[in-house]
Amino acid sequence: MSLQAKPVTRLDRVVIRFAGDSGDGMQLTGDRFTSETATFGNDLSTLPNFPAEIRAPAGTLPGVSSFQLHFADHDILTPGDAPNVLVAMNPAALKANIADLPRGAEIIVNTDEFTKRALQKVGYAASPLDDGSLDGYSLHPVPLTTLTVEALKEFDLSRKEAERSKNMFALGLLSWMYHRPTAGTERFLKTKFAKKPEIMKANLAAFNAGWNFGETTEDFAVSYEVAPAATAFPTGTYRNISGNLALSYGLITASRQADLPLFLGSYPITPASDILHELSRHKNFGVRTFQAEDEIAGIGAALGAAFGGSLAVTTTSGPGVALKSETIGLAVSLELPLLVIDIQRGGPSTGLPTKTEQADLLQAMFGRNGEAPVPVIAPKTPADCFDAALEAARIALTYRTPVMLLSDGYLANGSEPWRIPDVDELPDLTVQFAQGPNHTLEDGSEVFWPYKRDPQTLARPWAIPGTPGLEHRVGGIEKQDGTGNISYDPANHDFMVRTRQAKIDGIDVPDLEVDDPHEARTLVLGWGSTYGPITAAVRRLRAAGESIAQAHLRHLNPFPRNLGTVLSRYEHVVVPEMNLGQLSTLLRARYLVDVRPFTQVNGMPFKEEQLAHALEATIHDH
């Protein structure tokens, strides 16, 4: 039977969720389907969701791993509120995800795994495939394991080895259903298993068998087509990119634009470890990565590299920032450029290591002893992590200060199309190191003062150790203005504290842009990864005839100069956050505005519909 023999239904968007045991390869399956979709030219947004346990017991609810992909023929902003299609590899995957499915959604289940023991393990008294509980859905029972083993019987593999390819069978089936290009997956498998030719051939055979099954079986009567998003993107060369990969590329680019070697001092921690893995591959760009014995050593080495003239970075998550806080304070005192990248996750303490949250804002602002102000910036999408890294580097290098960059697990692991910029679009980040004496004493002799400041930026000179004539003392004890000598003088300490604060307050950041086409009474203000859900909710409300304004903060310290004026223009200001209202607290304290927090701390990003309802209620609150 040819592909044309079955009808093709055209859709403008689809949300697919692959779910199975954490040993079933759902993240790999989702990654490959995403790559096929990016190659096809759809706009896309992804949400990987996996257990924190290294290996939860097989077939249990805590062991379920899922990957959601939303793709469309138009500009989209979120991974989607609810899946149109669920691929469930076992009963646990079905039970963990069925509540998210709207009625009428398609469910593809691996019937081979619905054994009595597997059903009992997750609390099913009877099989949901037979008891009528799934009557409201379009159910496709497929013996994925059996079909995969049958397709691979010509290979010299044990049954267990053959069964491991069932995720490739599922990928082939879905690739057929949605007309995905397959050449990229075939290339990927040939490369990944180049040293294991039998495994490589088996995976290819399973993938092709899944495709052929879709084409020939009577159970799948229709295939679907989602056209490329031709009008959603400006002209350019695009690639699919995750937030952590975009951040890594942004850091490398910043070091090249600054003409400085990049040094990463890091300790592995979920969900930041990917940045360490990626940067370690790029020694050809002058990148040096140091995997330290702990978080404190990681930032200590990075600060030493900054003292030595490198673009220095340390990457971590919330618990690591807590451990690094003393050294961040030292960097504030030494006034050296240092990028502290916090890929936020659920807390407190170990919290939810593999889930997302944006609850480290107050820690970034105030989590140090003494008055230790640090600039804070936050990317809004996975691709925006590239630009945020460049902006963090600009501020750190220009103002000689540590900078906190707040990404989160949703941005880090999620992905979207990214336009690769031309080199001439990139900012010039070159810095001038101190060359010689910069101060004349009363007796006419010329000396080097390490804390003599640039009148515009209040930045002190960056003197490379070993440069003749630039010898100077560093340390954590308070310094005398100008000379850098140790000082316990009360008036000098007051002056230095206020000067360090003035340096941060004076950082040049762009004004806040407000999207308000209808002179609304209500403003929704976001920061970080809430951008996608907020923008999607605003679009939904405007399409329904509502009037609402939207703005999004990238710079959280210092705030944009016009923020107070913007806030005062609106009757209602709503701030959605994945915390208990941290930005709302800062805005209320700073601008005396009655900001309304809308908060969520369930480890997952906001849903578009949920936000739209909350914002609509605010609009109509008189």
Coordinates of C-alpha atoms in Angstrom, one line a residue:
M1 CA 0.0 0.0 0.0
S2 CA 1.5 3.4 -0.9
L3 CA 1.4 6.4 1.4
Q4 CA -0.9 8.2 -1.0
A5 CA -3.6 5.5 -0.5
K6 CA -4.3 6.8 3.0
P7 CA -5.9 10.3 3.4
V8 CA -3.7 13.1 4.7
T9 CA -5.2 15.5 7.2
R10 CA -3.6 19.0 7.3
L11 CA -3.1 20.5 10.8
D12 CA -1.7 23.8 11.9
R13 CA -0.2 22.5 15.1
V14 CA 0.3 19.2 17.1
V15 CA 1.5 18.4 20.7
I16 CA 3.0 15.0 21.1
R17 CA 4.2 13.4 24.3
F18 CA 6.4 10.3 24.4
A19 CA 6.3 8.6 27.8
G20 CA 7.8 5.4 29.2
D21 CA 10.1 3.9 31.8
S22 CA 13.3 5.9 32.3
G23 CA 15.1 3.0 30.6
D24 CA 12.9 3.2 27.5
G25 CA 14.8 5.9 25.8
M26 CA 12.0 8.5 25.7
Q27 CA 14.4 11.5 25.8
L28 CA 16.4 10.1 22.9
T29 CA 13.1 9.5 20.9
G30 CA 11.9 13.0 21.7
D31 CA 15.2 14.5 20.7
R32 CA 15.2 12.7 17.4
F33 CA 11.6 13.6 16.6
T34 CA 12.5 17.2 17.4
S35 CA 15.5 17.2 15.1
E36 CA 13.3 15.8 12.3
T37 CA 10.8 18.5 13.0
A38 CA 13.4 21.3 13.0
T39 CA 14.8 20.0 9.7
F40 CA 11.3 20.1 8.2
G41 CA 11.0 23.8 9.1
N42 CA 8.3 23.8 11.7
D43 CA 8.4 26.2 14.7
L44 CA 8.7 24.1 17.8
S45 CA 9.0 24.1 21.6
T46 CA 9.9 21.2 23.8
L47 CA 9.5 20.1 27.4
P48 CA 11.7 17.1 28.6
N49 CA 10.5 15.8 32.0
F50 CA 12.5 13.0 33.7
P51 CA 12.9 11.5 37.1
A52 CA 15.5 12.8 39.6
E53 CA 16.4 9.2 40.6
I54 CA 19.4 7.7 38.8
R55 CA 17.2 4.6 38.2
A56 CA 13.8 4.4 39.8
P57 CA 12.3 0.9 40.0
A58 CA 11.2 -0.2 36.5
G59 CA 7.5 0.2 35.7
T60 CA 6.8 2.5 38.6
L61 CA 5.2 6.0 38.6
P62 CA 8.3 7.7 40.0
G63 CA 10.3 6.1 37.1
V64 CA 8.2 7.6 34.3
S65 CA 10.2 9.8 31.8
S66 CA 8.4 11.9 29.2
F67 CA 9.2 14.3 26.4
Q68 CA 6.7 16.7 25.0
L69 CA 7.0 18.5 21.7
H70 CA 4.7 21.2 20.3
F71 CA 5.3 22.0 16.6
A72 CA 3.4 24.2 14.2
D73 CA 3.1 26.0 10.8
H74 CA 3.2 29.3 12.7
D75 CA 5.0 31.1 15.5
I76 CA 4.6 29.3 18.8
L77 CA 5.9 30.0 22.3
T78 CA 5.2 27.0 24.6
P79 CA 5.4 23.2 24.6
G80 CA 1.6 23.2 24.7
D81 CA -0.9 22.8 27.5
A82 CA -2.1 19.3 26.6
P83 CA -0.9 16.6 24.3
N84 CA -2.9 15.7 21.2
V85 CA -1.0 12.4 21.0
L86 CA 0.4 10.3 23.9
V87 CA 2.8 7.4 23.2
A88 CA 2.7 5.3 26.4
M89 CA 5.2 2.5 26.6
N90 CA 3.8 0.9 29.8
P91 CA 0.9 1.2 32.3
A92 CA 2.9 3.6 34.5
A93 CA 3.4 6.0 31.6
L94 CA -0.3 5.9 30.8
K95 CA -1.4 6.5 34.4
A96 CA 1.1 9.3 35.0
N97 CA 0.0 11.2 31.9
I98 CA -3.6 10.4 31.1
A99 CA -5.0 13.3 33.3
D100 CA -3.2 15.8 30.9
L101 CA -5.0 14.5 27.8
P102 CA -8.1 16.2 26.4
R103 CA -11.0 13.9 25.3
G104 CA -10.5 12.8 21.8
A105 CA -6.7 12.7 22.0
E106 CA -4.9 9.8 20.4
I107 CA -3.2 7.3 22.6
I108 CA -0.7 4.8 21.3
V109 CA 0.0 2.1 23.9
N110 CA 2.5 -0.7 23.9
T111 CA 0.1 -3.5 24.7
D112 CA 3.0 -6.0 25.4
E113 CA 3.8 -4.2 28.7
F114 CA 0.2 -4.3 30.0
T115 CA 0.8 -7.5 32.0
K116 CA -1.1 -8.3 35.2
R117 CA 2.0 -7.6 37.3
A118 CA 2.8 -4.3 35.5
L119 CA -0.8 -3.1 36.0
Q120 CA -0.8 -4.1 39.7
K121 CA 2.5 -2.2 40.2
V122 CA 0.8 1.1 39.4
G123 CA -2.6 0.4 41.0
Y124 CA -4.7 -0.7 38.0
A125 CA -7.2 -3.4 39.2
A126 CA -8.1 -4.1 35.6
S127 CA -6.5 -3.2 32.3
P128 CA -7.6 0.3 31.2
L129 CA -7.3 -1.0 27.6
D130 CA -10.3 -3.3 28.2
D131 CA -12.5 -1.7 31.0
G132 CA -13.9 1.2 28.9
S133 CA -12.1 3.9 30.8
L134 CA -10.3 5.0 27.6
D135 CA -13.5 5.2 25.5
G136 CA -13.3 9.0 25.2
Y137 CA -9.9 8.8 23.4
S138 CA -8.8 7.5 20.1
L139 CA -6.9 4.4 21.3
H140 CA -4.3 2.6 19.2
P141 CA -3.2 -0.6 20.9
V142 CA 0.1 -1.6 19.3
P143 CA 2.3 -4.6 20.4
L144 CA 5.5 -2.5 20.1
T145 CA 7.8 -4.9 21.8
T146 CA 6.6 -8.0 19.8
L147 CA 6.7 -6.1 16.5
T148 CA 10.2 -4.9 17.2
V149 CA 11.5 -8.3 18.2
E150 CA 9.9 -9.8 15.0
A151 CA 11.5 -7.1 12.8
L152 CA 14.9 -7.9 14.3
K153 CA 14.8 -11.7 14.3
E154 CA 17.4 -11.8 11.5
F155 CA 20.0 -10.1 13.7
D156 CA 22.2 -11.9 16.2
L157 CA 20.7 -10.2 19.2
S158 CA 19.2 -11.5 22.5
R159 CA 15.5 -10.8 23.0
K160 CA 16.4 -8.2 25.7
E161 CA 18.8 -6.4 23.2
A162 CA 16.1 -6.5 20.5
E163 CA 13.5 -5.1 22.9
R164 CA 15.6 -2.1 23.6
S165 CA 15.0 -0.9 20.0
K166 CA 11.2 -0.5 20.6
N167 CA 11.7 3.3 21.0
M168 CA 13.0 3.4 17.5
F169 CA 10.0 1.5 16.2
A170 CA 7.8 4.1 18.0
L171 CA 9.8 6.9 16.4
G172 CA 9.4 5.4 13.0
L173 CA 5.7 5.1 13.4
L174 CA 5.3 8.7 14.6
S175 CA 7.6 9.9 11.8
W176 CA 5.2 8.2 9.3
M177 CA 2.1 9.7 11.0
Y178 CA 3.5 13.3 10.8
H179 CA 5.5 13.1 7.5
R180 CA 8.8 13.8 9.3
P181 CA 12.0 13.6 7.2
T182 CA 14.0 10.4 8.2
A183 CA 17.4 10.9 6.7
G184 CA 18.7 12.8 9.8
T185 CA 17.7 10.0 12.2
E186 CA 19.3 7.4 9.9
R187 CA 22.5 9.4 9.9
F188 CA 22.4 9.8 13.7
L189 CA 22.0 6.1 14.3
K190 CA 24.9 5.3 11.9
T191 CA 27.1 7.7 13.8
K192 CA 26.0 6.8 17.3
F193 CA 26.5 3.1 16.8
A194 CA 29.4 3.2 14.3
K195 CA 31.4 0.9 16.6
K196 CA 28.5 -1.5 17.1
P197 CA 27.4 -2.2 13.6
E198 CA 24.9 -5.0 14.6
I199 CA 23.2 -2.6 17.1
M200 CA 23.2 0.2 14.5
K201 CA 21.6 -2.1 11.8
A202 CA 19.0 -3.3 14.4
N203 CA 18.0 0.3 15.3
L204 CA 17.7 1.3 11.7
A205 CA 15.6 -1.8 11.0
A206 CA 13.3 -1.1 14.0
F207 CA 12.9 2.6 12.8
N208 CA 12.0 1.5 9.3
A209 CA 9.7 -1.2 10.6
G210 CA 7.8 1.4 12.6
W211 CA 7.5 3.6 9.5
N212 CA 6.2 0.6 7.4
F213 CA 3.8 -0.5 10.1
G214 CA 2.2 3.0 10.0
E215 CA 1.9 2.8 6.3
T216 CA 0.4 -0.7 6.1
T217 CA -1.7 -1.3 9.2
E218 CA -5.4 -0.6 9.2
D219 CA -5.3 0.9 12.7
F220 CA -3.8 4.1 11.4
A221 CA -6.2 5.2 8.7
V222 CA -4.9 8.8 8.4
S223 CA -1.6 10.5 8.4
Y224 CA -1.1 14.2 9.3
E225 CA 0.8 17.0 7.8
V226 CA 1.9 20.2 9.5
A227 CA 3.4 22.6 7.0
P228 CA 6.7 24.4 7.6
A229 CA 6.4 27.7 9.5
A230 CA 7.6 29.7 6.4
T231 CA 6.4 33.1 7.7
A232 CA 7.3 32.7 11.4
F233 CA 11.0 33.3 11.0
P234 CA 13.1 36.1 9.7
T235 CA 15.4 35.1 6.8
G236 CA 18.5 33.3 8.0
T237 CA 20.1 30.0 8.9
Y238 CA 18.4 28.2 11.7
R239 CA 19.2 25.2 14.0
N240 CA 17.3 23.6 16.8
I241 CA 19.0 24.6 20.1
S242 CA 18.5 24.0 23.9
G243 CA 19.0 26.7 26.5
N244 CA 22.2 25.1 27.9
L245 CA 23.7 24.7 24.4
A246 CA 22.8 28.3 23.5
L247 CA 24.4 29.5 26.8
S248 CA 27.5 27.5 26.0
Y249 CA 27.8 29.0 22.5
G250 CA 27.1 32.5 24.0
L251 CA 30.0 32.1 26.4
I252 CA 32.4 31.0 23.7
T253 CA 31.2 33.9 21.5
A254 CA 31.7 36.4 24.3
S255 CA 35.2 35.2 24.9
R256 CA 36.1 35.6 21.2
Q257 CA 34.4 39.0 21.0
A258 CA 36.4 40.1 24.1
D259 CA 39.6 38.5 22.8
L260 CA 40.0 36.8 26.2
P261 CA 40.5 33.1 27.0
L262 CA 37.4 31.5 28.5
F263 CA 37.8 29.7 31.8
L264 CA 35.0 27.6 33.4
G265 CA 35.4 26.5 37.0
S266 CA 32.5 24.2 37.7
Y267 CA 31.2 21.3 39.8
P268 CA 28.6 19.0 38.1
I269 CA 25.0 19.7 39.2
T270 CA 21.6 19.1 37.6
P271 CA 20.5 20.9 35.5
A272 CA 23.7 22.9 34.7
S273 CA 26.1 20.0 34.0
D274 CA 25.5 20.2 30.2
I275 CA 27.3 23.5 30.0
L276 CA 30.5 21.9 31.5
H277 CA 30.1 19.0 29.1
E278 CA 29.7 21.2 26.1
L279 CA 32.5 23.8 26.9
S280 CA 34.9 20.9 27.5
R281 CA 34.6 20.1 23.8
H282 CA 35.9 23.5 22.6
K283 CA 39.5 23.7 23.5
N284 CA 40.2 24.9 19.9
F285 CA 38.5 28.2 20.9
G286 CA 40.8 28.7 23.8
V287 CA 38.3 27.3 26.3
R288 CA 39.6 25.8 29.5
T289 CA 37.3 23.8 31.7
F290 CA 38.1 22.8 35.2
Q291 CA 35.8 20.2 37.0
A292 CA 36.5 21.1 40.6
E293 CA 36.1 18.9 43.7
D294 CA 33.2 21.0 45.0
E295 CA 31.3 24.2 44.3
I296 CA 33.5 26.4 46.4
A297 CA 36.7 25.3 44.6
G298 CA 34.9 25.8 41.2
I299 CA 34.2 29.5 41.8
G300 CA 37.5 30.0 43.6
A301 CA 39.4 28.8 40.5
A302 CA 37.1 31.0 38.3
L303 CA 37.8 34.1 40.4
G304 CA 41.6 33.3 40.2
A305 CA 41.2 33.1 36.4
A306 CA 39.4 36.5 36.4
F307 CA 42.3 38.0 38.4
G308 CA 44.7 36.5 35.8
G309 CA 42.8 38.1 32.9
S310 CA 40.4 35.5 31.6
L311 CA 36.7 35.7 30.9
A312 CA 35.8 33.6 33.9
V313 CA 32.6 31.6 34.4
T314 CA 31.2 29.3 37.1
T315 CA 28.0 27.3 36.4
T316 CA 25.7 25.8 39.0
S317 CA 22.1 25.6 40.3
G318 CA 20.5 27.0 43.5
P319 CA 22.3 24.8 46.1
G320 CA 25.6 25.6 44.5
V321 CA 25.0 29.4 44.5
A322 CA 24.5 29.1 48.3
L323 CA 27.9 27.5 48.6
K324 CA 29.5 30.1 46.3
S325 CA 28.1 33.1 48.1
E326 CA 31.2 34.0 50.1
T327 CA 33.4 34.0 46.9
I328 CA 30.8 36.0 45.0
G329 CA 31.1 38.5 47.9
L330 CA 34.9 38.4 47.4
A331 CA 34.5 39.1 43.7
V332 CA 32.3 42.1 44.6
S333 CA 35.0 43.4 46.9
L334 CA 37.8 42.7 44.4
E335 CA 35.7 44.2 41.6
L336 CA 36.6 41.6 39.0
P337 CA 34.5 40.3 36.1
L338 CA 33.0 36.9 36.8
L339 CA 29.9 35.2 35.3
V340 CA 27.9 33.2 37.8
I341 CA 25.3 31.2 35.9
D342 CA 22.5 29.7 38.0
I343 CA 20.3 27.2 36.1
Q344 CA 17.5 27.3 38.7
R345 CA 15.6 24.2 39.9
G346 CA 13.0 23.4 42.5
G347 CA 14.1 23.9 46.1
P348 CA 14.8 24.4 49.0
S349 CA 17.9 22.2 49.7
T350 CA 18.1 19.4 47.1
G351 CA 14.4 20.0 46.3
L352 CA 13.3 18.8 42.8
P353 CA 16.6 18.5 40.9
T354 CA 15.1 17.7 37.5
K355 CA 12.1 20.1 37.7
T356 CA 11.9 23.8 37.0
E357 CA 11.5 26.8 39.3
Q358 CA 12.6 30.5 39.4
A359 CA 12.9 30.9 43.1
D360 CA 16.5 32.0 43.3
L361 CA 15.9 35.7 42.5
L362 CA 16.1 36.9 46.1
Q363 CA 19.2 34.7 46.7
A364 CA 20.8 36.3 43.6
M365 CA 19.9 39.8 44.8
F366 CA 20.7 39.4 48.5
G367 CA 22.3 36.0 49.3
R368 CA 25.6 37.4 50.6
N369 CA 26.9 38.9 53.8
G370 CA 27.2 42.7 53.9
E371 CA 26.2 45.1 51.1
A372 CA 27.3 43.1 48.1
P373 CA 25.3 44.3 45.1
V374 CA 25.5 42.1 41.9
P375 CA 23.8 42.7 38.5
V376 CA 21.2 40.1 37.7
I377 CA 19.9 39.2 34.2
A378 CA 17.6 36.5 32.9
P379 CA 17.0 34.9 29.5
K380 CA 13.4 34.5 28.3
T381 CA 13.6 31.5 25.9
P382 CA 16.1 28.7 25.1
A383 CA 17.5 30.6 22.1
D384 CA 17.7 33.8 24.1
C385 CA 20.2 32.2 26.4
F386 CA 22.8 33.0 23.7
D387 CA 22.2 36.7 23.8
A388 CA 21.8 36.7 27.6
A389 CA 25.4 35.3 27.9
L390 CA 26.7 38.0 25.7
E391 CA 24.9 40.7 27.8
A392 CA 26.2 39.2 31.1
A393 CA 29.7 39.3 29.7
R394 CA 29.3 42.9 28.5
I395 CA 28.2 44.1 32.0
A396 CA 30.9 42.0 33.8
L397 CA 33.7 43.3 31.6
T398 CA 32.6 46.9 31.4
Y399 CA 31.8 47.4 35.1
R400 CA 34.3 44.9 36.6
T401 CA 31.8 43.1 38.6
P402 CA 30.4 39.5 39.1
V403 CA 27.1 39.1 37.2
M404 CA 24.4 36.6 38.0
L405 CA 22.6 35.0 35.1
L406 CA 19.4 33.2 36.0
S407 CA 18.2 30.5 33.6
D408 CA 16.2 27.5 34.8
G409 CA 15.5 23.9 34.1
Y410 CA 12.7 24.6 31.6
L411 CA 14.9 26.8 29.5
A412 CA 18.0 24.6 29.9
N413 CA 16.5 21.4 28.6
G414 CA 13.8 22.9 26.4
S415 CA 14.6 23.7 22.8
E416 CA 13.4 25.9 19.9
P417 CA 14.7 27.1 16.5
W418 CA 17.6 29.6 16.8
R419 CA 18.8 31.9 14.0
I420 CA 22.5 31.7 13.8
P421 CA 23.7 35.4 13.9
D422 CA 26.2 36.9 11.5
V423 CA 29.5 37.7 13.1
D424 CA 29.1 41.4 12.3
E425 CA 25.9 41.5 14.4
L426 CA 27.8 40.5 17.5
P427 CA 28.8 43.2 20.1
D428 CA 32.4 44.3 20.5
L429 CA 33.4 43.3 24.0
T430 CA 37.1 44.1 23.9
V431 CA 38.6 45.4 27.1
Q432 CA 41.7 47.5 27.8
F433 CA 43.9 46.1 30.6
A434 CA 45.8 48.6 32.8
Q435 CA 49.2 49.4 31.1
G436 CA 51.1 51.5 33.6
P437 CA 50.8 54.2 36.3
N438 CA 47.4 55.9 36.5
H439 CA 47.8 58.4 39.4
T440 CA 50.2 61.2 40.2
L441 CA 51.1 61.8 43.9
E442 CA 51.6 65.3 45.4
D443 CA 55.3 64.9 45.1
G444 CA 54.9 64.4 41.3
S445 CA 55.7 60.7 41.3
E446 CA 53.5 58.4 39.2
V447 CA 52.0 55.3 40.8
F448 CA 49.4 52.6 40.0
W449 CA 46.2 52.9 42.0
P450 CA 44.2 49.6 41.6
Y451 CA 41.0 51.3 42.8
K452 CA 41.1 54.5 40.8
R453 CA 37.8 54.5 38.9
D454 CA 36.6 55.3 35.4
P455 CA 34.4 58.4 35.8
Q456 CA 31.7 57.1 33.6
T457 CA 31.4 53.4 34.7
L458 CA 33.1 53.6 38.2
A459 CA 35.0 50.5 37.1
R460 CA 38.4 50.0 38.5
P461 CA 41.4 49.2 36.2
W462 CA 42.0 45.5 35.4
A463 CA 45.6 44.8 36.0
I464 CA 47.2 41.5 34.9
P465 CA 49.4 40.0 37.6
G466 CA 53.1 40.1 36.6
T467 CA 52.8 43.3 34.7
P468 CA 55.8 45.5 35.8
G469 CA 54.7 48.5 37.8
L470 CA 51.2 47.2 38.4
E471 CA 51.8 45.3 41.6
H472 CA 48.8 45.6 43.9
R473 CA 47.2 43.9 46.9
V474 CA 43.9 42.0 46.7
G475 CA 41.8 40.4 49.4
G476 CA 38.5 40.4 51.2
I477 CA 39.2 43.0 53.8
E478 CA 37.9 46.5 53.1
K479 CA 40.2 48.6 50.8
Q480 CA 41.1 52.2 50.9
D481 CA 39.6 54.2 48.1
G482 CA 42.1 54.5 45.3
T483 CA 45.2 52.8 46.8
G484 CA 43.5 49.5 47.6
N485 CA 45.4 49.4 50.9
I486 CA 43.7 47.7 53.9
S487 CA 41.4 50.3 55.7
Y488 CA 39.3 50.1 58.8
D489 CA 38.3 53.7 58.6
P490 CA 34.6 54.1 59.1
A491 CA 34.2 57.0 56.6
N492 CA 36.1 55.1 54.0
H493 CA 34.0 51.9 54.4
D494 CA 30.8 54.0 54.1
F495 CA 32.2 55.6 50.9
M496 CA 33.3 52.2 49.4
V497 CA 30.0 50.5 50.1
R498 CA 28.1 53.4 48.5
T499 CA 30.4 53.6 45.6
R500 CA 30.1 49.8 44.8
Q501 CA 26.3 50.3 45.0
A502 CA 26.4 53.3 42.7
K503 CA 28.5 51.4 40.2
I504 CA 25.7 48.7 39.9
D505 CA 22.9 51.3 40.0
G506 CA 24.6 53.1 37.1
I507 CA 24.9 50.2 34.8
D508 CA 23.5 51.1 31.3
V509 CA 20.5 48.8 30.6
P510 CA 17.9 49.4 27.9
D511 CA 14.5 50.9 28.8
L512 CA 11.7 48.4 29.3
E513 CA 9.6 48.0 26.1
V514 CA 5.8 47.7 26.6
D515 CA 3.5 45.9 24.1
D516 CA 0.2 47.8 24.5
P517 CA -1.6 48.3 21.3
H518 CA -5.0 49.1 22.9
E519 CA -4.1 51.4 25.9
A520 CA -5.0 48.7 28.4
R521 CA -5.7 49.1 32.1
T522 CA -3.9 45.9 33.0
L523 CA -0.2 45.1 32.5
V524 CA 1.3 41.6 32.8
L525 CA 4.9 41.8 33.7
G526 CA 7.2 38.7 33.5
W527 CA 10.8 37.7 33.8
G528 CA 12.8 34.7 32.7
S529 CA 11.1 31.6 31.3
T530 CA 7.6 32.8 32.0
Y531 CA 7.9 34.8 28.7
G532 CA 6.5 32.0 26.5
P533 CA 3.4 31.1 28.5
I534 CA 2.6 34.8 29.2
T535 CA 2.9 35.8 25.6
A536 CA 0.7 32.9 24.5
A537 CA -1.9 33.8 27.1
V538 CA -1.8 37.5 26.0
R539 CA -2.3 36.4 22.3
R540 CA -5.3 34.3 23.4
L541 CA -6.9 37.1 25.3
R542 CA -6.4 39.7 22.5
A543 CA -7.8 37.2 20.0
A544 CA -10.9 37.1 22.2
G545 CA -11.2 40.9 22.2
E546 CA -9.6 41.7 25.5
S547 CA -7.3 44.6 26.1
I548 CA -4.0 43.8 28.0
A549 CA -0.5 45.1 28.0
Q550 CA 2.6 43.0 28.3
A551 CA 6.3 43.7 29.3
H552 CA 9.2 41.4 30.1
L553 CA 12.2 42.1 32.3
R554 CA 15.6 40.9 31.2
H555 CA 17.5 43.1 33.7
L556 CA 16.5 42.5 37.3
N557 CA 19.3 44.5 38.9
P558 CA 19.5 47.3 38.1
F559 CA 15.9 47.6 36.9
P560 CA 15.4 49.6 33.7
R561 CA 15.3 53.3 34.3
N562 CA 11.7 53.7 33.1
L563 CA 10.2 50.8 35.1
G564 CA 8.6 52.9 37.8
T565 CA 7.0 55.1 35.2
V566 CA 5.7 52.1 33.3
L567 CA 4.2 50.5 36.4
S568 CA 2.4 53.8 37.4
R569 CA 0.6 53.9 34.1
Y570 CA -1.6 50.8 34.8
E571 CA -4.5 50.2 37.1
H572 CA -3.5 46.6 37.6
V573 CA 0.0 44.9 37.4
V574 CA 0.1 41.1 37.4
V575 CA 3.4 39.3 37.8
P576 CA 3.3 35.5 37.1
E577 CA 6.3 33.7 38.7
M578 CA 7.4 30.2 39.4
N579 CA 8.0 31.1 43.1
L580 CA 5.9 32.6 45.9
G581 CA 6.2 36.2 44.6
Q582 CA 9.8 37.2 44.7
L583 CA 9.8 39.8 41.9
S584 CA 6.5 41.1 43.2
T585 CA 8.2 41.7 46.6
L586 CA 11.0 43.7 45.0
L587 CA 8.7 45.8 42.9
R588 CA 6.4 46.6 45.8
A589 CA 9.4 47.6 47.9
R590 CA 11.0 49.7 45.2
Y591 CA 8.1 51.4 43.5
L592 CA 5.2 51.2 46.1
V593 CA 3.0 49.7 43.5
D594 CA 0.2 47.2 44.4
V595 CA 1.6 44.4 42.2
R596 CA -0.5 41.2 42.1
P597 CA 1.5 38.0 42.1
F598 CA 0.3 35.0 40.3
T599 CA 2.5 32.1 41.5
Q600 CA 3.1 28.4 40.9
V601 CA 5.7 26.1 42.4
N602 CA 4.9 22.7 41.1
G603 CA 8.1 22.1 39.2
M604 CA 6.4 22.7 35.8
P605 CA 6.1 25.7 33.6
F606 CA 2.8 27.7 33.5
K607 CA 0.1 26.6 31.1
E608 CA -1.3 29.1 28.6
E609 CA -4.9 28.5 29.5
Q610 CA -4.3 28.8 33.2
L611 CA -2.6 32.1 32.8
A612 CA -5.2 33.4 30.4
H613 CA -8.0 32.8 32.9
A614 CA -6.1 34.5 35.7
L615 CA -5.3 37.5 33.6
E616 CA -8.9 37.7 32.3
A617 CA -10.2 37.8 35.9
T618 CA -7.8 40.7 36.6
I619 CA -8.9 42.7 33.5
H620 CA -12.6 42.5 34.6
D621 CA -11.8 43.3 38.3
H622 CA -13.4 46.7 38.9

